[in-house]
Coordinates of C-alpha atoms in Angstrom, one line a residue:
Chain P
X270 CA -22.9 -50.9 -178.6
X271 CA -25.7 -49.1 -176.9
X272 CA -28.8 -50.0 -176.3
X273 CA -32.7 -48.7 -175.9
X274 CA -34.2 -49.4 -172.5
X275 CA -37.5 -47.7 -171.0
X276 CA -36.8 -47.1 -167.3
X277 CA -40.0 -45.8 -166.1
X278 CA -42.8 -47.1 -165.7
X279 CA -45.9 -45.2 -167.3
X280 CA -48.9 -46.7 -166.7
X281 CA -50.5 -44.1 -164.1
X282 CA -48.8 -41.2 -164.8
X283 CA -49.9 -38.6 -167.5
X284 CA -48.7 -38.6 -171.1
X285 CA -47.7 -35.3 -172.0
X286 CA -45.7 -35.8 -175.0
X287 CA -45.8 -39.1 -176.7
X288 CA -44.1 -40.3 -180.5
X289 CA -45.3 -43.7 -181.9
X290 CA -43.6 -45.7 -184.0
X291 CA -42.5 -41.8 -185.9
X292 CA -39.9 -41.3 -189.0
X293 CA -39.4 -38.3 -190.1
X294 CA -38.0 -37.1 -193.4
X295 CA -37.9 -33.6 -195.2
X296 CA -37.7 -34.4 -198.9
X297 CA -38.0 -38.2 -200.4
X298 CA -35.1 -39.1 -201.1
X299 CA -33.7 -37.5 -198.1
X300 CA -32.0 -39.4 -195.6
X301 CA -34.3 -40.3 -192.3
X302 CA -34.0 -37.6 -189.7
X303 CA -35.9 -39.8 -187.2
X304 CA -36.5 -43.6 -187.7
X305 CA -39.2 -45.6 -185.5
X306 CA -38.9 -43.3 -182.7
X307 CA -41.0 -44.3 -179.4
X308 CA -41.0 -41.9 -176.5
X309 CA -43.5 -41.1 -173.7
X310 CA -42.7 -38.1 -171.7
X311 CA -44.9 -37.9 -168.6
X312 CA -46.3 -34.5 -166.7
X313 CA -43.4 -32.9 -164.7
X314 CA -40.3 -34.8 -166.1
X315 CA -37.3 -33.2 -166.9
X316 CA -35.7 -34.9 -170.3
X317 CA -32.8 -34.4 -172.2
X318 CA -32.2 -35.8 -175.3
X319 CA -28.7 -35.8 -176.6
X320 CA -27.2 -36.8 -179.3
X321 CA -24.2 -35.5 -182.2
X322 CA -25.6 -33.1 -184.5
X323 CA -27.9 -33.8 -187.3
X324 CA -28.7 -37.2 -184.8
X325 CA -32.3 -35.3 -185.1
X326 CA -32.7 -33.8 -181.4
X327 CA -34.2 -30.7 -182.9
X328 CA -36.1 -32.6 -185.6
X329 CA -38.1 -34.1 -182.4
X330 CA -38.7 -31.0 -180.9
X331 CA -40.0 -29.7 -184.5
X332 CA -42.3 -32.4 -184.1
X333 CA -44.0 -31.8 -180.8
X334 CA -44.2 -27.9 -181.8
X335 CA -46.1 -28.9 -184.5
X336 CA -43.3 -27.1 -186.7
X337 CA -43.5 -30.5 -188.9
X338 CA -45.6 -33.7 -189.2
X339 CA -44.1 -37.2 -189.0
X340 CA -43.6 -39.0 -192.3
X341 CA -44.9 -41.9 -190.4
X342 CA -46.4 -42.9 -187.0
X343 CA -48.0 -40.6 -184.6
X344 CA -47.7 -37.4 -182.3
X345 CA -49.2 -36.9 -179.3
X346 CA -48.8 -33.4 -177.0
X347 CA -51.1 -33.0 -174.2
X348 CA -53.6 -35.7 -175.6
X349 CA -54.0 -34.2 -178.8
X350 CA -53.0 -36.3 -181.8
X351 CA -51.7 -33.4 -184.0
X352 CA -51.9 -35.9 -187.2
X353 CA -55.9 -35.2 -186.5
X354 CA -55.3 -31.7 -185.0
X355 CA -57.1 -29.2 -187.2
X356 CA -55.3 -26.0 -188.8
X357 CA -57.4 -23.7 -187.1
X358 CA -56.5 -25.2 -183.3
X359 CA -53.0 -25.6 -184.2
X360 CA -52.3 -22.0 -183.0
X361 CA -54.2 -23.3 -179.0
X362 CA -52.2 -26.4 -178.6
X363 CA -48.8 -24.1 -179.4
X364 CA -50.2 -22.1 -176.4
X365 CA -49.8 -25.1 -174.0
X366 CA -45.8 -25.5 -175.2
X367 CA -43.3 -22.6 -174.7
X368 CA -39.7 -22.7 -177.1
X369 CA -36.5 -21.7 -176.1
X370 CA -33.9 -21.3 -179.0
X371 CA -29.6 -21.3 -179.3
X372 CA -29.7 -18.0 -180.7
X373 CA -32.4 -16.5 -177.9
X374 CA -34.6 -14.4 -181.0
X375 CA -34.9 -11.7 -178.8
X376 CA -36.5 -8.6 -180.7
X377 CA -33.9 -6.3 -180.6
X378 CA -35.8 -2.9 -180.2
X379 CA -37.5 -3.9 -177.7
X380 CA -36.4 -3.7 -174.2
X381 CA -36.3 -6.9 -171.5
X382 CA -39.5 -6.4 -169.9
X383 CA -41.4 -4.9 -173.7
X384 CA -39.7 -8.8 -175.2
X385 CA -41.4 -10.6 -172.2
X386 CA -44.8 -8.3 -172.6
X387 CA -45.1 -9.2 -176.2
X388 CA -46.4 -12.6 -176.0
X389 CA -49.0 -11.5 -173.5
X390 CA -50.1 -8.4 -175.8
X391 CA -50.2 -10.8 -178.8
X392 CA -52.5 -13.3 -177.3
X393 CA -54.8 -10.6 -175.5
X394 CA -53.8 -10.1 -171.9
X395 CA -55.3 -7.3 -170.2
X396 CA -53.0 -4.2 -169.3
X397 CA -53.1 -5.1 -165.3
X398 CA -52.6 -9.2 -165.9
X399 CA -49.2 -7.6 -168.5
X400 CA -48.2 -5.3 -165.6
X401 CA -48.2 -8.3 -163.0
X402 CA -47.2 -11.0 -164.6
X403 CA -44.2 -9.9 -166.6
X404 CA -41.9 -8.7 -163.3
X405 CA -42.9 -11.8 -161.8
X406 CA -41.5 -13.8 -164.8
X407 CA -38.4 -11.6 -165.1
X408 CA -38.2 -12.5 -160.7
X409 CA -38.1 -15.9 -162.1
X410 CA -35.1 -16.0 -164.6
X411 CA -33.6 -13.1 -162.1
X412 CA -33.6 -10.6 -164.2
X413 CA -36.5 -8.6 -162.4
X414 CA -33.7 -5.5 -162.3
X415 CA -32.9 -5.5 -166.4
X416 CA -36.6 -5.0 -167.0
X417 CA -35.3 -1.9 -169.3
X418 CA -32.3 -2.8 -170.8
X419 CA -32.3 -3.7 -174.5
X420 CA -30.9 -7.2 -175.3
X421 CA -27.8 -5.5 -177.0
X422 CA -26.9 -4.7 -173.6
X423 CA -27.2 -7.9 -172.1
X424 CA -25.0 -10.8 -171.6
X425 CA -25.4 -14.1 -173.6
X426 CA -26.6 -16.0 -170.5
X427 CA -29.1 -13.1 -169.3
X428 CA -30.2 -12.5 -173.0
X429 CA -30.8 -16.4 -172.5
X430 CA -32.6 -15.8 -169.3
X431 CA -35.2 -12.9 -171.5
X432 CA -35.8 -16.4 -174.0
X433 CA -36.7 -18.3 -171.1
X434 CA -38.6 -15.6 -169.5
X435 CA -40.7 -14.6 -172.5
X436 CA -41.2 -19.2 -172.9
X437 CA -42.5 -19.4 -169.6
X438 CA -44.6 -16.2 -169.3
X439 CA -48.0 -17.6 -170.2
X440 CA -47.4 -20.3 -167.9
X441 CA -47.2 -23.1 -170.4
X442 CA -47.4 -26.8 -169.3
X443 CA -44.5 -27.8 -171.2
X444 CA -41.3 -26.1 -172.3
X445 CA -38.9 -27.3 -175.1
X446 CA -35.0 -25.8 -175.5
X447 CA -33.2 -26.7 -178.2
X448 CA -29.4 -26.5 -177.6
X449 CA -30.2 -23.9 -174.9
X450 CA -27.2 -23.8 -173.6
X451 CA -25.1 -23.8 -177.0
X452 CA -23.8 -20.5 -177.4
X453 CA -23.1 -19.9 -173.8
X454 CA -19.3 -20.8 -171.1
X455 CA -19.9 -23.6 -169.0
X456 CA -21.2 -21.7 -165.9
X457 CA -23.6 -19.5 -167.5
X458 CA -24.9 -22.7 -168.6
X459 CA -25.0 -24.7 -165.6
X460 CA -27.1 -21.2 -164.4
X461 CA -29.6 -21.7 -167.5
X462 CA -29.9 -25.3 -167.2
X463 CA -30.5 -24.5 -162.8
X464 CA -33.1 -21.8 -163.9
X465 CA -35.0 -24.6 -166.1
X466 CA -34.6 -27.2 -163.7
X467 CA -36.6 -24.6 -160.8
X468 CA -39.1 -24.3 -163.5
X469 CA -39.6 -28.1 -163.8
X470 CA -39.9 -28.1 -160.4
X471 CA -42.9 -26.1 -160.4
X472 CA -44.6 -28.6 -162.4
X473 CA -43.2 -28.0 -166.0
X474 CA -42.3 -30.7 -168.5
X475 CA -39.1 -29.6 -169.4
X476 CA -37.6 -31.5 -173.2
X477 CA -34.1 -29.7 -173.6
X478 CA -31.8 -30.6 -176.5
X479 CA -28.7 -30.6 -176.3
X480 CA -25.0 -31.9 -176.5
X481 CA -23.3 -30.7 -173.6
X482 CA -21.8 -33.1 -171.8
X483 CA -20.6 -31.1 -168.5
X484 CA -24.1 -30.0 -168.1
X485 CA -26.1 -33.6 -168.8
X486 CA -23.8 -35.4 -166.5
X487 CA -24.2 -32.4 -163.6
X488 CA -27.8 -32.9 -163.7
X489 CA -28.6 -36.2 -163.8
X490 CA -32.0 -36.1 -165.6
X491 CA -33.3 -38.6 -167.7
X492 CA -31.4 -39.0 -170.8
X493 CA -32.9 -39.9 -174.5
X494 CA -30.3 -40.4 -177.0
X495 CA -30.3 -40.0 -180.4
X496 CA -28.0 -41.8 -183.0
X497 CA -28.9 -41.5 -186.8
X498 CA -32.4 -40.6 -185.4
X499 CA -33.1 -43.8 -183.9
X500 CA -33.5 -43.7 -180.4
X501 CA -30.4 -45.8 -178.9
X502 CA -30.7 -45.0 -174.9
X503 CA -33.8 -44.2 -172.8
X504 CA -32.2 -43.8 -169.3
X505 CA -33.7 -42.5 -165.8
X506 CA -31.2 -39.9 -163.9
X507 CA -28.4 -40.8 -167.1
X508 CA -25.1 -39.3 -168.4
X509 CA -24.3 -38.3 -171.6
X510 CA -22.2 -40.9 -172.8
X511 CA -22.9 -43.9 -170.2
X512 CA -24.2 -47.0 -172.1
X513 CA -26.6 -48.9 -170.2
X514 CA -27.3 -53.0 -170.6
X515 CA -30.3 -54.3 -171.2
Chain M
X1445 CA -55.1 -8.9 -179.6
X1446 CA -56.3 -6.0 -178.0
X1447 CA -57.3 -3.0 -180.4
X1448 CA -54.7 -0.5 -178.7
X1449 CA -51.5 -3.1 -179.5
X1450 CA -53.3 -4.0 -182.9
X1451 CA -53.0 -0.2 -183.5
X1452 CA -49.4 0.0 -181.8
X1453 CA -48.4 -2.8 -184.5
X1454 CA -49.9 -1.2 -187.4
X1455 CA -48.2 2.4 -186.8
X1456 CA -45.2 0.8 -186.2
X1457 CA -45.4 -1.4 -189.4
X1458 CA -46.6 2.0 -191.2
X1459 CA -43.7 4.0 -190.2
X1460 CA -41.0 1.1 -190.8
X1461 CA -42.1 0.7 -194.5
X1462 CA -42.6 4.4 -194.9
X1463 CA -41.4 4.3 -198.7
X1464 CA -43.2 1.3 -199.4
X1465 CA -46.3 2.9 -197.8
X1466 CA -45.7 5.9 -200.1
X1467 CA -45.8 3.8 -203.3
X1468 CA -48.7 2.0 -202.2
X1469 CA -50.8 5.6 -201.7
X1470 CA -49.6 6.5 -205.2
X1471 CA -49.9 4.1 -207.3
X1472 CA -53.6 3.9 -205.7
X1473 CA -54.3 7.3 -206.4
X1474 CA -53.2 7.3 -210.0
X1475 CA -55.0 4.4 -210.3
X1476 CA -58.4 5.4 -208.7
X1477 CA -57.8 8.9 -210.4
X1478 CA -57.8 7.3 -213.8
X1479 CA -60.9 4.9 -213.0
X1480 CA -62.8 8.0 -212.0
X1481 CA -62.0 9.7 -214.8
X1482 CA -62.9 7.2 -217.5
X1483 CA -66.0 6.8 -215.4
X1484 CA -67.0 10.5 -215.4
X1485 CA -66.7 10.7 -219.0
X1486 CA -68.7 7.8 -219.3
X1487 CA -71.3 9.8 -217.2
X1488 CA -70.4 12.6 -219.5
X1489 CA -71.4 11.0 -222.3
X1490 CA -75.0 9.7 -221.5
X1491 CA -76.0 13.0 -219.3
X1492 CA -75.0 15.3 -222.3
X1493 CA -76.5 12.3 -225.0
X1494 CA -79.7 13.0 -223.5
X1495 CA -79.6 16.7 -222.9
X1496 CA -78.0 17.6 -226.4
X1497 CA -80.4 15.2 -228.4
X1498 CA -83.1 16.9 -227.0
X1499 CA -81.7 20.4 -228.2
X1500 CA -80.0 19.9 -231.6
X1501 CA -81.9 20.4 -234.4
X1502 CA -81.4 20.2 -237.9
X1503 CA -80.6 23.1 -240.0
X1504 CA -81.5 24.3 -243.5
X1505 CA -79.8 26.7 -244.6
X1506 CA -81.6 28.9 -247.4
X1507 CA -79.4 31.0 -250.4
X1508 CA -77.1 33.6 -250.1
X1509 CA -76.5 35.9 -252.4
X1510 CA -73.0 34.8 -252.8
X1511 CA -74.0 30.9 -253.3
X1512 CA -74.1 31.5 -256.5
X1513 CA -71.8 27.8 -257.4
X1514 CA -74.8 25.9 -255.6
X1515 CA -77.3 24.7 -258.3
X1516 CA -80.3 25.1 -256.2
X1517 CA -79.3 28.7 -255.6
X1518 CA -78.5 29.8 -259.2
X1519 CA -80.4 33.1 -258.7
X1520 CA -79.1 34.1 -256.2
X1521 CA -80.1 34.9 -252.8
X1522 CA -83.3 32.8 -251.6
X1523 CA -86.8 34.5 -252.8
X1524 CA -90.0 35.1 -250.6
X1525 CA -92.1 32.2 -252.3
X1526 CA -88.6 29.6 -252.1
X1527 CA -88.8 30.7 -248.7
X1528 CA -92.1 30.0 -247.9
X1529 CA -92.5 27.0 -250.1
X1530 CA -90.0 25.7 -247.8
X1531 CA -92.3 26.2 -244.9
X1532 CA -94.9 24.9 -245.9
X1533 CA -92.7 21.2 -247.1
X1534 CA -91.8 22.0 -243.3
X1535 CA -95.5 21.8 -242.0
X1536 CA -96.6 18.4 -244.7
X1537 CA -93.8 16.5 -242.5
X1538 CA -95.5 16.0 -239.4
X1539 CA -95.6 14.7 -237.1
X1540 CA -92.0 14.0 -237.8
X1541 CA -91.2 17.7 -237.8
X1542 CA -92.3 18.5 -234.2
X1543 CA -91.4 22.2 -234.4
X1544 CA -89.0 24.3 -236.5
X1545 CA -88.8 28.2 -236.4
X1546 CA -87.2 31.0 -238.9
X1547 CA -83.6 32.5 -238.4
X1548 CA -83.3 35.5 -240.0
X1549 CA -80.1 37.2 -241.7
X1550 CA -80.1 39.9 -238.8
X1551 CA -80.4 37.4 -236.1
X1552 CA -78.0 34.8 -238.2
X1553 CA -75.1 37.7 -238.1
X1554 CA -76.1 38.7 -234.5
X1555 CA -75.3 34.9 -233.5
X1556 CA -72.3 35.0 -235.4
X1557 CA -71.0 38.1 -234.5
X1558 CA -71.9 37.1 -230.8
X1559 CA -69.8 33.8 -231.3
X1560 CA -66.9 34.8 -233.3
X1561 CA -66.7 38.3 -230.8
X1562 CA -62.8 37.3 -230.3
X1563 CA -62.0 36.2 -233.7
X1564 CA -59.9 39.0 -236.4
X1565 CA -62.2 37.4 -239.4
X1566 CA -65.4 38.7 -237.9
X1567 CA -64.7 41.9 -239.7
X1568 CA -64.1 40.7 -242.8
X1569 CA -67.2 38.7 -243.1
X1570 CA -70.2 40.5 -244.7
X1571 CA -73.1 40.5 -243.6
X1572 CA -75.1 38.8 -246.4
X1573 CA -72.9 35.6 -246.5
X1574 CA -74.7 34.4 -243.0
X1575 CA -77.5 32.8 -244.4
X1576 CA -80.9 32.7 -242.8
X1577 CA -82.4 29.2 -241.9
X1578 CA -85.2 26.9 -240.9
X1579 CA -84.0 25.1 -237.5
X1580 CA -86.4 22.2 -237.3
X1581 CA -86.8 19.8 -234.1
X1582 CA -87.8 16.3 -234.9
X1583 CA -89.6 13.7 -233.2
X1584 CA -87.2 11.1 -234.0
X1585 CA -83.7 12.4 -234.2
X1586 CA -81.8 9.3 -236.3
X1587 CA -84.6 10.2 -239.0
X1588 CA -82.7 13.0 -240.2
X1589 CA -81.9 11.4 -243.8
X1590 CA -86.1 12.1 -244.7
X1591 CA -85.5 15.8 -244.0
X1592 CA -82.6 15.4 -246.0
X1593 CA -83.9 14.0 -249.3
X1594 CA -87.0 16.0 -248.8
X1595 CA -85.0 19.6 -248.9
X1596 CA -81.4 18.9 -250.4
X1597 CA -81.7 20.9 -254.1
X1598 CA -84.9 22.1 -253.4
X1599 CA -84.8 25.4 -254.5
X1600 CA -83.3 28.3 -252.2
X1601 CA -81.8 25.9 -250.0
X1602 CA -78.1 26.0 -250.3
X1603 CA -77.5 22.9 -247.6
X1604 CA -78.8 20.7 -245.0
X1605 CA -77.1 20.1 -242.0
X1606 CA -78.1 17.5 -239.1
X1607 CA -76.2 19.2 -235.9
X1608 CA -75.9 15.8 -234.5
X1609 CA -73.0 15.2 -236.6
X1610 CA -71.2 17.8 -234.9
X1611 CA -72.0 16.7 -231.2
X1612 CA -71.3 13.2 -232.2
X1613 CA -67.9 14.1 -232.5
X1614 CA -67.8 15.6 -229.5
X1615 CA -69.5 12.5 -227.6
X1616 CA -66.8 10.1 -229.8
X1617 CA -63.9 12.2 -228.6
X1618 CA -65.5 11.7 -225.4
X1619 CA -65.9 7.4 -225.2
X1620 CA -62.1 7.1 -226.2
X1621 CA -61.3 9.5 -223.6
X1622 CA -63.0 7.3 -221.1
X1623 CA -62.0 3.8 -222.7
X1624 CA -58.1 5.3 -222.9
X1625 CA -58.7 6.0 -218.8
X1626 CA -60.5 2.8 -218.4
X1627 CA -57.6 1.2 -220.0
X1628 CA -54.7 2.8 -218.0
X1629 CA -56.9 2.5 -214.8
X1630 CA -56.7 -1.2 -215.7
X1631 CA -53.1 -1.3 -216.0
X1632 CA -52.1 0.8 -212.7
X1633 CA -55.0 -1.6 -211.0
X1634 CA -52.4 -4.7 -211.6
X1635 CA -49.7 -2.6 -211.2
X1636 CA -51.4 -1.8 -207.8
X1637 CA -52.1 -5.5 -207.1
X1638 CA -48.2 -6.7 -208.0
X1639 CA -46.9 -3.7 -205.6
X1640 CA -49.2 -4.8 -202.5
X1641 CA -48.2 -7.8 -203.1
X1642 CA -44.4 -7.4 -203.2
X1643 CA -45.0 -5.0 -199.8
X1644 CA -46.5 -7.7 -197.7
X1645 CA -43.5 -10.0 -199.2
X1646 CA -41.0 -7.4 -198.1
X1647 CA -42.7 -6.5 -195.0
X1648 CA -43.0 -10.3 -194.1
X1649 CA -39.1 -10.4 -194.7
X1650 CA -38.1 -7.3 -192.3
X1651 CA -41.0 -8.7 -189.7
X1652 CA -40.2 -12.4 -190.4
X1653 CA -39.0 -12.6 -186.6
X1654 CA -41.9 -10.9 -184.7
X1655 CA -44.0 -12.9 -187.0
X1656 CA -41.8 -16.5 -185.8
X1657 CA -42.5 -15.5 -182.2
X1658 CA -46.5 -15.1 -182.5
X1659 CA -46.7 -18.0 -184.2
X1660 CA -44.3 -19.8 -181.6
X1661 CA -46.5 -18.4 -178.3
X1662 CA -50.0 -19.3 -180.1
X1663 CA -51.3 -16.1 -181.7
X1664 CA -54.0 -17.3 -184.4
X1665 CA -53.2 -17.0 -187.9
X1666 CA -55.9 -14.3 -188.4
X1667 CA -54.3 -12.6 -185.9
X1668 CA -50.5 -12.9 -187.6
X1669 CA -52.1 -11.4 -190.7
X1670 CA -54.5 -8.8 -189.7
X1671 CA -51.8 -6.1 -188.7
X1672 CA -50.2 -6.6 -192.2
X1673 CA -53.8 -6.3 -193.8
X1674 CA -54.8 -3.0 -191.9
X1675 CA -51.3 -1.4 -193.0
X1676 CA -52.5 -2.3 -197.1
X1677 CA -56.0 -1.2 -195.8
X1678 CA -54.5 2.3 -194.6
X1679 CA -52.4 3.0 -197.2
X1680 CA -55.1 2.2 -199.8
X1681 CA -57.3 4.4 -197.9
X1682 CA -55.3 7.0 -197.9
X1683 CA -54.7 6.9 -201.9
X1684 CA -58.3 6.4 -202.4
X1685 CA -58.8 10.0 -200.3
X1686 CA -56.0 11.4 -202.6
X1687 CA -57.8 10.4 -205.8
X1688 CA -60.9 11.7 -204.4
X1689 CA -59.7 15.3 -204.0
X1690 CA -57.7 15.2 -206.7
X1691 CA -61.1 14.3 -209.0
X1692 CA -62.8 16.7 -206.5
X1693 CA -60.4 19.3 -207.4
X1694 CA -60.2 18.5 -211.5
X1695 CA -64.6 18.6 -211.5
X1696 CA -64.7 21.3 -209.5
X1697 CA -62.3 24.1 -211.1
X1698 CA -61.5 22.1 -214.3
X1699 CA -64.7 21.2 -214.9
X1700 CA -67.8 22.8 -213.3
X1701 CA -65.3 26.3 -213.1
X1702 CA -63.1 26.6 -215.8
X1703 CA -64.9 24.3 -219.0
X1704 CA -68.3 25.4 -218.4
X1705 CA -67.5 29.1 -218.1
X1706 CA -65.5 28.8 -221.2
X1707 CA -68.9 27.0 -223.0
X1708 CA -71.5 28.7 -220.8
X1709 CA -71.5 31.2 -224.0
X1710 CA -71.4 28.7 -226.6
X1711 CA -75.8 28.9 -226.8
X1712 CA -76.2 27.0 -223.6
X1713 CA -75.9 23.5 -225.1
X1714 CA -73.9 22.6 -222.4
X1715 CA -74.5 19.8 -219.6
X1716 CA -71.6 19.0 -217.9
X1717 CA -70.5 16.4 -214.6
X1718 CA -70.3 18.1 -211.5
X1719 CA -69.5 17.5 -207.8
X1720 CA -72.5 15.5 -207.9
X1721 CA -71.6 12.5 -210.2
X1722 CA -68.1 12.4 -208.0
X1723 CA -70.1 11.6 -204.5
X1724 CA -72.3 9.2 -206.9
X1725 CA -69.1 7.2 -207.7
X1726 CA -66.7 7.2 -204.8
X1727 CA -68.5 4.6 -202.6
X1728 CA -67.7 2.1 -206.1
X1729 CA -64.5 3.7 -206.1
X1730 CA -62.9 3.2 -202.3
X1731 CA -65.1 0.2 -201.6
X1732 CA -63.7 -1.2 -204.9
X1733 CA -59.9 -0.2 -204.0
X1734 CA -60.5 -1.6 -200.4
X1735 CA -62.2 -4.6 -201.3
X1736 CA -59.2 -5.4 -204.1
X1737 CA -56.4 -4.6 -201.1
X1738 CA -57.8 -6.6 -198.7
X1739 CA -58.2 -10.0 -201.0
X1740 CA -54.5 -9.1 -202.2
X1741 CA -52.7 -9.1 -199.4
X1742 CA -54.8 -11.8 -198.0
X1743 CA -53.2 -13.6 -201.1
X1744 CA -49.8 -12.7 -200.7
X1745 CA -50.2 -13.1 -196.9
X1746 CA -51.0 -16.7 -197.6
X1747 CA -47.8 -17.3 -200.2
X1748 CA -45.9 -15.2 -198.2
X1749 CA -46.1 -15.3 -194.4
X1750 CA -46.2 -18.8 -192.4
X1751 CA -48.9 -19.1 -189.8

């Protein structure tokens, strides 16, 4: 049997993302994909939550990109609750989160460096701020030689790296990744998962998704796990499978 | 958004929905080409109501020699004292009768001959079977029937005949020619509405993935929408400018060139739209087509494409 512990203390450190007491389900009648979930994630932490599929990892994440609103309870992201969030200011807060996908949704005419560019260019950047900041995004994923290439022409792990890439290039506070690491060999992982874990050292919250093993025992992080979406393990530095007493 | 990627998205929409683009333009030219034409003939009619009124007159026709199966004319041709009896009814009904003057045989056959200068029949007609006739102006037009009982039968008149009868026909032909444009502008105005609106759905569906990642990064929903709306806006444009030059090109060398050339020698009772009454309507007709594209794909861009 498994058990729910909270192993940090949160008092003085900032709430970036925070559920209360949230259920979530699509249709009544549905089954719950989240049931009574509680979670604080403070600035600069590294979490992954884990979990069997259709556990409702990405159902969380849904929630803090304001993709969906809770049946019940309450979502906080950056000290906004988006229950009271108006429509009009949804579009800022989703500027303060970047998203990072399985299946990378890369725009395939575009090259590397035009994918990166197009978030700037959508939300107004100046021609100088695209010209600087892109290469030094693409630096950052190492990719800052593919700038041209077209994602066809990429690997899975380095058309991984372009997702990241274009997520973190308007320097957002916090960065989610669901299942990140799901359509890629063990290594190329471990390299996406090292790549997100230099980003969260530069003061990112990182929330990644996902139900590799290999990768959530390598990096030790802390561990939320998901079962029936109720959360069943809170854990600082955790595995994917330990089970920790109360 | 910056107006140089704003324009970047919007060829780039325009060009990967070419053939949609194209039916947009034509339907909205057919369209607006059928509004402006019911509304020119509606101009039509009140210009020429006005200008005709003013010049038709009513006609009385005096006896021929040949009307010999009228009763009023059963000897014959009309006499001198018929004739001048008739004047002088003419001059006891004023005010009503504002003005009439005397068309005699000679200048009745000149007319005719000068009318009928194409037809094989001229030759055949005799002189004396043109008859000669009062034309009378009145004050008020619609009180024609007073003319009519006051000279019907009298004697040397073979007829009456109010002219207005004949350019009412013209002006009736002219209303169902503008209600039957009105009407099919009407119908290719929803057909117009249903095909923008099926665009943005289709152009949502082959953009559905540039349009995720905007939304995903932050970019307002006014912002999501507005490339979509400028690509309806463009194309309606430019089948607006099509229907304009296609109207330009029907007033100006079906109309103003061809029709009043053809009429220009029919007495000069002609007053036809021109040029003019296009520039008077297109402002109603491109703000009206922009103003409809814009709240239409605004609509559909609502149902259609999530922000």
């Amino acid at each position: 049997m498994v058990t729910a512990v909270t192993p940090l203390s949160l008092e003085k450190r900032v709430r970036m993302i925070t559920l209360e007491q949230v259920s979530l389900r699509y249709a009544k009648g549905d089954p719950w994909a989240l049931r009574e979930v509680d979670l604080d994630v403070t600035r600069g932490e590294f979490c992954f939550v884990v979990g069997p599929s259709g556990s409702g990892k990405s159902s969380l994440l849904r929630l803090v990109n304001l993709e969906q609103q809770p049946t019940q309870g309450r979502v906080l992201v950056a000290g906004h609750d988006l229950g009271e969030l108006p429509h009009r200011r949804v579009h800022l807060l989703r500027r303060q989160i970047g998203v990072v996908f399985q299946d990378f949704r890369l725009l395939s005419g575009r090259t590397v460096a035009q994918n990166v560019a197009y978030v700037l260019q959508v939300l107004g950047a100046r021609a100088h701020e695209i010209r600087q900041r892109v290469p030094e995004t693409l630096a950052l994923v190492g990719l800052q030689d593919k700038g041209r290439r077209l994602p066809h022409e990429l690997s899975g792990g380095e058309q991984q790296r372009v997702a990241i890439a274009r997520a973190m290039v308007n320097k957002p506070p916090i960065l989610l990744a669901d299942e990140p690491t799901g359509n890629l060999d063990p290594d190329t992982s471990a390299e996406i998962v090292a790549i997100l874990d230099r980003i969260n050292r530069a003061g990112t919250t990182v929330v990644m998704a996902t139900h590799d093993t290999t990768i959530v025992d390598q990096f030790r992080k802390r561990v939320v796990q998901l079962h029936e979406g109720r959360v069943v393990r809170d854990q600082a530095e955790g595995g994917y499978r330990e089970v920790v007493a109360q | 958004m910056r107006p140089g990627f704003l324009l970047g998205e919007v060829a780039n929409g325009l060009r990967r929905n070419a053939s949609m683009v194209v039916s947009v333009v034509l339907v909205t030219m057919v369209s607006l080409f059928f509004l402006g034409v019911g509304l020119l003939a509606q101009a039509q009619v009140s210009t020429a109501k006005g200008y005709w009124y003013d010049k038709v007159q009513v006609s009385i026709f005096l006896c021929t020699p040949d009307s010999v199966d009228v009763a009023s004319c059963a000897g014959g041709g009309v006499t001198p004292e018929q004739r001048e009896q008739v004047a002088a009814d003419l001059d006891g009904l004023q005010p009503l009768v504002t003005e009439y003057f005397y068309e005699s045989n000679d200048e009745a056959y000149e007319r005719f001959r000068e009318q009928f200068r194409n037809s094989p029949v001229l030759d055949s007609i005799p002189k004396e079977a043109i008859p000669e006739s009062y034309r009378v102006n009145l004050s008020d037009p619609s009180k024609y029937e007073v003319i009519r009982a006051a000279f019907e039968n009298a004697p040397g008149v073979e007829s009456v005949e109010d002219q207005r009868e004949v350019v009412d026909k013209l002006f009736t032909f002219l209303g169902v020619l503008s209600v039957g444009a009105l009407a099919l502008a009407v119908a290719m105005v929803v057909c117009a509405v249903l095909l923008i609106s099926t665009t943005i759905r289709l152009t949502a569906w082959t953009r559905r993935r540039e349009t995720a990642i905007k939304r995903m990064v932050g970019a307002s929903a006014f912002s999501i929408r507005l490339p979509f709306v400028l690509e309806t806006v463009v194309a309606t444009l430019i089948g607006a400018g099509l229907a304009v030059g296609l109207l330009w090109a029907t007033v100006r060398y079906g109309i103003t060139g061809f029709l009043s050339e053809l009429l220009a020698g029919d007495s000069g009772l002609i007053s036809l739209v021109g040029p003019r009454d296009l520039w008077l309507i297109t402002p109603f007709l491109v703000g009206g087509a922009l103003l409809l594209a814009v709240v239409t794909a605004w609509l559909a861009l609502h149902r259609h494409v999530r922000v």
